[in-house]
Coordinates of C-alpha atoms in Angstrom, one line a residue:
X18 CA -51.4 8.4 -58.2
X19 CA -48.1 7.0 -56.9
X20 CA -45.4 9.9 -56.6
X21 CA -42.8 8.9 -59.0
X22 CA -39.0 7.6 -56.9
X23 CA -36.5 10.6 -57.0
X24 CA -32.8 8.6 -57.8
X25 CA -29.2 9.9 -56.4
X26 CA -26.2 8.6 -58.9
X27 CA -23.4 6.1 -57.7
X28 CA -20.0 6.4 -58.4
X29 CA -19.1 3.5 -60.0
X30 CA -15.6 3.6 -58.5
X31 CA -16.9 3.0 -54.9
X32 CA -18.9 -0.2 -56.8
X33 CA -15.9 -1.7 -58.4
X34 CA -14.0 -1.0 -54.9
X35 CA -16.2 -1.6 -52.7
X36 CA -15.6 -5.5 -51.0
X37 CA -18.8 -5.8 -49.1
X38 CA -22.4 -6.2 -49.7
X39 CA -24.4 -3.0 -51.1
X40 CA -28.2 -2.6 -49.0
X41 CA -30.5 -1.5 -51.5
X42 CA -31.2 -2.0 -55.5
X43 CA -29.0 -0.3 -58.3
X44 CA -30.5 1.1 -61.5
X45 CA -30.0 1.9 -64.6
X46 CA -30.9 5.7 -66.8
X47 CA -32.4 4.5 -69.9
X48 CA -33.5 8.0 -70.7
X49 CA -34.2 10.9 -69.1
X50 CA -37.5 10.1 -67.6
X51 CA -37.2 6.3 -67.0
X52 CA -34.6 4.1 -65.2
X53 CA -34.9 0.0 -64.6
X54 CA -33.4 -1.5 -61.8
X55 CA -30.7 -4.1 -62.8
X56 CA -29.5 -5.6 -59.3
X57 CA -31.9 -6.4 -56.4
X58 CA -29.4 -5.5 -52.6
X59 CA -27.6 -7.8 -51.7
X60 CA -27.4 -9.3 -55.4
X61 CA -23.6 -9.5 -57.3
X62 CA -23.8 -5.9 -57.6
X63 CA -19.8 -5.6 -58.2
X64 CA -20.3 -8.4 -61.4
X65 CA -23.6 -6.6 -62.8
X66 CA -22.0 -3.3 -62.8
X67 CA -19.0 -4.5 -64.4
X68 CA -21.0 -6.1 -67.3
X69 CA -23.2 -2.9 -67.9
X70 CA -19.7 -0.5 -67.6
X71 CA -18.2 -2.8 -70.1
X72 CA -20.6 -1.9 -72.2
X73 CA -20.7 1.5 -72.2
X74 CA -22.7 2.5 -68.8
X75 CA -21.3 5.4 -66.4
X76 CA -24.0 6.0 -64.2
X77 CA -25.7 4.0 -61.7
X78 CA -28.4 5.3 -59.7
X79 CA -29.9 4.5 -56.3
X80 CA -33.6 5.7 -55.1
X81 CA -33.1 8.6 -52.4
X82 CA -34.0 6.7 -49.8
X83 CA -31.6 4.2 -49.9
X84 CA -29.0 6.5 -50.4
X85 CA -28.3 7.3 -47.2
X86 CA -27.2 3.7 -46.7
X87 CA -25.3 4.1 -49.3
X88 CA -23.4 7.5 -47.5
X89 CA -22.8 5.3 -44.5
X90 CA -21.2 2.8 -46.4
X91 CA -18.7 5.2 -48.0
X92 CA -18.2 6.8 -44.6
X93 CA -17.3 3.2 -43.6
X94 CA -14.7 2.5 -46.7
X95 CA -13.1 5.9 -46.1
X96 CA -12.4 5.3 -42.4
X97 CA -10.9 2.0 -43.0
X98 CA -9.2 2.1 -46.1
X99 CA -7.4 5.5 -45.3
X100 CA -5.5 4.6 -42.4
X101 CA -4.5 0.9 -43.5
X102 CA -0.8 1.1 -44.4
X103 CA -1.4 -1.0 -47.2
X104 CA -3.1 1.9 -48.9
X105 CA -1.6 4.2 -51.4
X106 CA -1.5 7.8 -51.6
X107 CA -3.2 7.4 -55.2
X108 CA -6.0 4.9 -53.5
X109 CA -6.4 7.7 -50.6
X110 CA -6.9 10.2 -53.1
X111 CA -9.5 8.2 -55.3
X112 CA -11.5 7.2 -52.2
X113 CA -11.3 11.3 -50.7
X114 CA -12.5 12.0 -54.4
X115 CA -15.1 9.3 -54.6
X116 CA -16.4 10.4 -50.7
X117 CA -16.8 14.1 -52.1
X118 CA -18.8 13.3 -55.0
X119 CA -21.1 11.0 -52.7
X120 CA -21.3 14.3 -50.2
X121 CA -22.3 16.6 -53.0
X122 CA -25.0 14.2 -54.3
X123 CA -26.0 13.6 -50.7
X124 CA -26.4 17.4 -49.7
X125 CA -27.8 18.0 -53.3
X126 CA -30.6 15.3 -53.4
X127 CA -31.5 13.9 -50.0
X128 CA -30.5 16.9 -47.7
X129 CA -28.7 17.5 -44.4
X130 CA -28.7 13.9 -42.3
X131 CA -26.8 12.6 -40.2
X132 CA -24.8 10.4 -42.1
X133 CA -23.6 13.4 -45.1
X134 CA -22.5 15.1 -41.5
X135 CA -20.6 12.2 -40.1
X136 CA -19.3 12.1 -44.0
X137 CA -18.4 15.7 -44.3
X138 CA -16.8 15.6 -41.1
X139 CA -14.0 12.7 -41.6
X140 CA -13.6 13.8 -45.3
X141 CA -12.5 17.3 -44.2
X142 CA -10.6 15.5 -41.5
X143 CA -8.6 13.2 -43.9
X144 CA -8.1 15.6 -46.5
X145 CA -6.2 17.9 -44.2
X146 CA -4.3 14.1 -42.9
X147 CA -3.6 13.7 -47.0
X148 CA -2.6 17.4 -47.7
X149 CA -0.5 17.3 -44.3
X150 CA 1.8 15.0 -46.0
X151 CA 2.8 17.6 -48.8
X152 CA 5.1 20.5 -48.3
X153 CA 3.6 22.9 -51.5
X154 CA 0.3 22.8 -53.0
X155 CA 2.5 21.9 -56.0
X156 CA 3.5 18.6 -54.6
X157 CA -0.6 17.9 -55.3
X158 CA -0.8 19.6 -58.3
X159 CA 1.8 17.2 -59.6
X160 CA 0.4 14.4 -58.4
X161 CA -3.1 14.1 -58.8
X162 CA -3.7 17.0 -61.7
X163 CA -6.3 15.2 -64.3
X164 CA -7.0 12.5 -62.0
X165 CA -9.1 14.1 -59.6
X166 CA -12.2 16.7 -60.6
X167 CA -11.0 20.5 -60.2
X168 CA -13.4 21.5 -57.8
X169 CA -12.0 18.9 -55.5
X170 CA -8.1 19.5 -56.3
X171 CA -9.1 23.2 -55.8
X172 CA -9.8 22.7 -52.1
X173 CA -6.4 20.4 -51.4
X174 CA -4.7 23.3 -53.4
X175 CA -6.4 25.9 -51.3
X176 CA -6.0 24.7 -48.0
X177 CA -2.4 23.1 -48.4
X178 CA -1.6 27.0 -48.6
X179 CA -3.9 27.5 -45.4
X180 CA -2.4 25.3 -43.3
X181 CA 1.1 26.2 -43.8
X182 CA -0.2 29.8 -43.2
X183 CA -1.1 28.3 -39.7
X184 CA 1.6 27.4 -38.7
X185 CA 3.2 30.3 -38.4
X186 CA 0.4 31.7 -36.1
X187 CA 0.7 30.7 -32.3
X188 CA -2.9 30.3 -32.1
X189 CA -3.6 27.6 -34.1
X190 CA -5.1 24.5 -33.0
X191 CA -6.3 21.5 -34.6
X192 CA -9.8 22.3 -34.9
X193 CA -9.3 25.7 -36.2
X194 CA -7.4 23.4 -39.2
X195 CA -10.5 20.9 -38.8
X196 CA -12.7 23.6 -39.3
X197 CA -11.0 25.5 -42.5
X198 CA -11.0 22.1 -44.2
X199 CA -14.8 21.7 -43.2
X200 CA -15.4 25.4 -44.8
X201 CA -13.2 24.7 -47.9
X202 CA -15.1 20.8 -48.6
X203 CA -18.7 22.7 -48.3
X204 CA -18.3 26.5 -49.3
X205 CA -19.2 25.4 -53.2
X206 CA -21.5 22.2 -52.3
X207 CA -23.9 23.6 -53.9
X208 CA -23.0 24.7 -57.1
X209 CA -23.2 22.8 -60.0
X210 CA -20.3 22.5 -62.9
X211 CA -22.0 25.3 -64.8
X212 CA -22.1 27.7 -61.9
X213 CA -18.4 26.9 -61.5
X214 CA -18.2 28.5 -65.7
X215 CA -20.5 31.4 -64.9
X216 CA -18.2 32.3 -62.0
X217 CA -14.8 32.2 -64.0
X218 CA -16.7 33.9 -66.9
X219 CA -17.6 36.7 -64.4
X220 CA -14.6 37.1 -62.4
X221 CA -14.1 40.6 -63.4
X222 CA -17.5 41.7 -63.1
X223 CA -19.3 39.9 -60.2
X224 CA -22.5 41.6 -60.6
X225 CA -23.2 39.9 -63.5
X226 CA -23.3 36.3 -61.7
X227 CA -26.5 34.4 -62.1
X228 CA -28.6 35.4 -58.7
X229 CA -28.1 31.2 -57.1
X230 CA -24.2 31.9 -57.5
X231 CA -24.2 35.7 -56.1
X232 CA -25.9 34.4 -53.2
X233 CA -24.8 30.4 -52.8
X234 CA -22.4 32.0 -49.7
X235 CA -25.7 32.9 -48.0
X236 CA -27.6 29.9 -49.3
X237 CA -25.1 27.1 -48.3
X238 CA -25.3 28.6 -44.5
X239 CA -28.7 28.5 -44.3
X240 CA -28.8 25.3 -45.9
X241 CA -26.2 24.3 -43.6
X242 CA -28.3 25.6 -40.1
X243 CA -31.5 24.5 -41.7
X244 CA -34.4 23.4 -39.3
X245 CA -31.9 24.2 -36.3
X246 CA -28.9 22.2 -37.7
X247 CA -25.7 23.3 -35.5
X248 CA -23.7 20.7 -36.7
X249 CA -21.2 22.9 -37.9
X250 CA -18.9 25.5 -35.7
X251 CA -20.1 29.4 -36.1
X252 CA -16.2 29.4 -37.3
X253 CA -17.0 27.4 -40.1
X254 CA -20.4 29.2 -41.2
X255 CA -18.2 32.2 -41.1
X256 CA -15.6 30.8 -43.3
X257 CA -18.3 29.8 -45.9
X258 CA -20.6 33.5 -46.1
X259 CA -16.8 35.5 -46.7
X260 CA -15.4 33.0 -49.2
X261 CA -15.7 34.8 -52.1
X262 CA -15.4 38.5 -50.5
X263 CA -12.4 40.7 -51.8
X264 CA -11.0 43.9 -50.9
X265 CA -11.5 45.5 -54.4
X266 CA -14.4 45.3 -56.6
X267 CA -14.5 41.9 -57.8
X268 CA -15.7 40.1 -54.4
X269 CA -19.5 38.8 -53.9
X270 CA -22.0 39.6 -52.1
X271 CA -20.3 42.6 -50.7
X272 CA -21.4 42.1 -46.4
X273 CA -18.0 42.7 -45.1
X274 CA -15.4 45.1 -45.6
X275 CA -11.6 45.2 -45.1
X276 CA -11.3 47.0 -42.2
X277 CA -13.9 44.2 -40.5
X278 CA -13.2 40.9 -42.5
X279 CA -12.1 37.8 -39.6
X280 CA -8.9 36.9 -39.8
X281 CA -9.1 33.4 -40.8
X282 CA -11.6 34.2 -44.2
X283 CA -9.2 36.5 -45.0
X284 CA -6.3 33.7 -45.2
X285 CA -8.6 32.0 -47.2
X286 CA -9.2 34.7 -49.7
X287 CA -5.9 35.4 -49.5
X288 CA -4.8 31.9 -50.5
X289 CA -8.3 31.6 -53.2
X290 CA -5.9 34.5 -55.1
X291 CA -2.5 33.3 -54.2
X292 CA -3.4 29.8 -55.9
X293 CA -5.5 31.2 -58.7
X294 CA -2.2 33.2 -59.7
X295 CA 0.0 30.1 -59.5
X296 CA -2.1 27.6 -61.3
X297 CA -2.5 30.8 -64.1
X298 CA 1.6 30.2 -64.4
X299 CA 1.8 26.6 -64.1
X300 CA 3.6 26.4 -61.0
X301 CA 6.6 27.5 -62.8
X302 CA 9.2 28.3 -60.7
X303 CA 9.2 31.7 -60.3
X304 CA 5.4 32.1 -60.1
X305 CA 5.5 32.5 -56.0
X306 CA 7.1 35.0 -56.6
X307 CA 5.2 37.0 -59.1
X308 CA 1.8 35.6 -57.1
X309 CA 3.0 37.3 -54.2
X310 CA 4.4 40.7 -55.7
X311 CA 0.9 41.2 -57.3
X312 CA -1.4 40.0 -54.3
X313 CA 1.4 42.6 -52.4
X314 CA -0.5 45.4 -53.9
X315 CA -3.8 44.2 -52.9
X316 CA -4.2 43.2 -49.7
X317 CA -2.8 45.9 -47.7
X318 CA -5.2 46.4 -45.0
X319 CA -6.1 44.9 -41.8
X320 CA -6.6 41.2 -41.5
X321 CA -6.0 40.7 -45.1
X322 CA -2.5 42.2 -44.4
X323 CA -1.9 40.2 -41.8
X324 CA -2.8 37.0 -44.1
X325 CA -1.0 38.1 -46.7
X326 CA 2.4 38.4 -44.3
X327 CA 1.3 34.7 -43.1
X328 CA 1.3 33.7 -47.0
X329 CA 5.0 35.3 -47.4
X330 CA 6.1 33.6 -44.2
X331 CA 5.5 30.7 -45.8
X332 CA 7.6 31.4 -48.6

């Protein structure tokens, strides 16, 4: 008996954007359990899709194995469409959104290859370009809050803060900013949208996270080095397994301890809190301020100290 196709989903953005041709055949979910193929590659995909969107459809699926065309293709948009000056910062956003979503379904349903790499890779890269272009993670939040998915906005948000902490340190390069967007764009690539509720429902009380989220850290590094994989730095890894430590009783899994977190997971955490604080107050204005007088009284040792003085550098 035939083994039945496994299917990735679309965004229908990158269809209605998209100029070019599209390699492989587009379907349709019907129900659960069956999908018809509406478009044969190379077909008016763009005209097809519109028609069924108009009347109602939102997802359009692809068989696994094409998808990795389909990756390539998006790597393709998102290195020429960014740079071209004709291109807006609200167009560079969509198409850094729509090249995350296509990453997460990638990693999710097809696996490490090549292409997700070479996708991860330029998305991290251009995210940091986009973010590099705002002074405050509020400039974003303006912006691009309800347009973009949270999980997404989350990493801009985080790592805006990140990289203005690095500047202030002389040994920052641009990889080490390469590689804390890389870490930010992959530490939650696994978890789905309900993970993301169990872990603000648990916040408080981290032991009672469903086992795949207490241990995703781990999980995404192995999944990341699987069968030999070093396509990512040990820096990065790093950044991903310590994401969700804390220096009180509310971090997860609980490997690494204050007096021997690195110094650049602590900036992360650091920021994680500084920008869960913030978004809690609406970016009003004195919320830095109250952020940083509270996280004062937490991180007080070792390299979360010295992150912390980084974060009120910046201010």
């Amino acid at each position: 008996m035939a083994q039945k196709p496994e299917y990735c989903r679309v965004p229908v953005e990158t269809i209605q954007r998209h100029s070019g041709d599209f390699p492989f055949d587009v379907y349709l979910r019907l129900s659960d359990e069956k999908l018809v193929r509406v478009v044969h590659g190379h077909d008016d995909v763009k005209a097809t899709v519109a028609h069924y969107v108009a009347k109602g459809i939102k997802e359009i699926y692809a068989v696994k194995e094409d998808y990795a065309k389909f990756v390539e293709l998006v790597n393709r948009e998102l290195t020429a469409k960014f740079f071209d000056v004709q291109t807006s910062s609200q167009e560079k956003m969509e198409i850094l959104q729509n090249s995350y979503n296509v990453l997460k379904e990638s990693f999710m349903k097809v696996g490490l290859s090549q292409a997700s790499i070479n996708l991860a890779r330029d998305l991290a890269k251009n995210s940091g370009e986009l973010i590099s272009k705002q002074a405050i993670a509020k400039d974003i939040f303006a912006q691009f809050k309800g347009k973009c998915s949270s999980e997404y906005v989350r990493s801009l948000f985080v790592g805006t803060v990140v990289l203005n902490m690095l500047d202030h340190l002389d040994w920052q390069t641009d990889s080490v900013r390469q590689h804390v967007m890389e870490s930010l764009l992959l530490r939650d690539i696994l978890l789905s949208p309900e993970h993301f509720v169990n872990i603000r429902d648990c916040r408080e009380t981290p032991k009672k996270l469903l086992s795949e989220v207490y241990n995703h850290p781990k999980a995404t590094v192995e999944f990341l080095t699987k069968d030999g994989c070093r396509a990512f730095s040990a820096d990065v890894l790093i950044m991903i397994e310590h994401h969700h430590e804390r220096p009180d009783d509310r971090g997860f899994p609980g490997q690494v301890t204050e007096s021997n977190i690195p110094i650049i997971p602590a900036m992360i955490i650091v920021a994680d809190e500084f920008i869960d604080r913030v978004i809690a107050l609406s970016f009003e204005s004195n919320s830095r301020v109250l952020a940083l007088n509270e996280l004062a009284g937490i991180f007080k040792r070792g390299n979360y100290r010295k992150a912390f003085s980084a974060l009120n550098m910046d201010s």
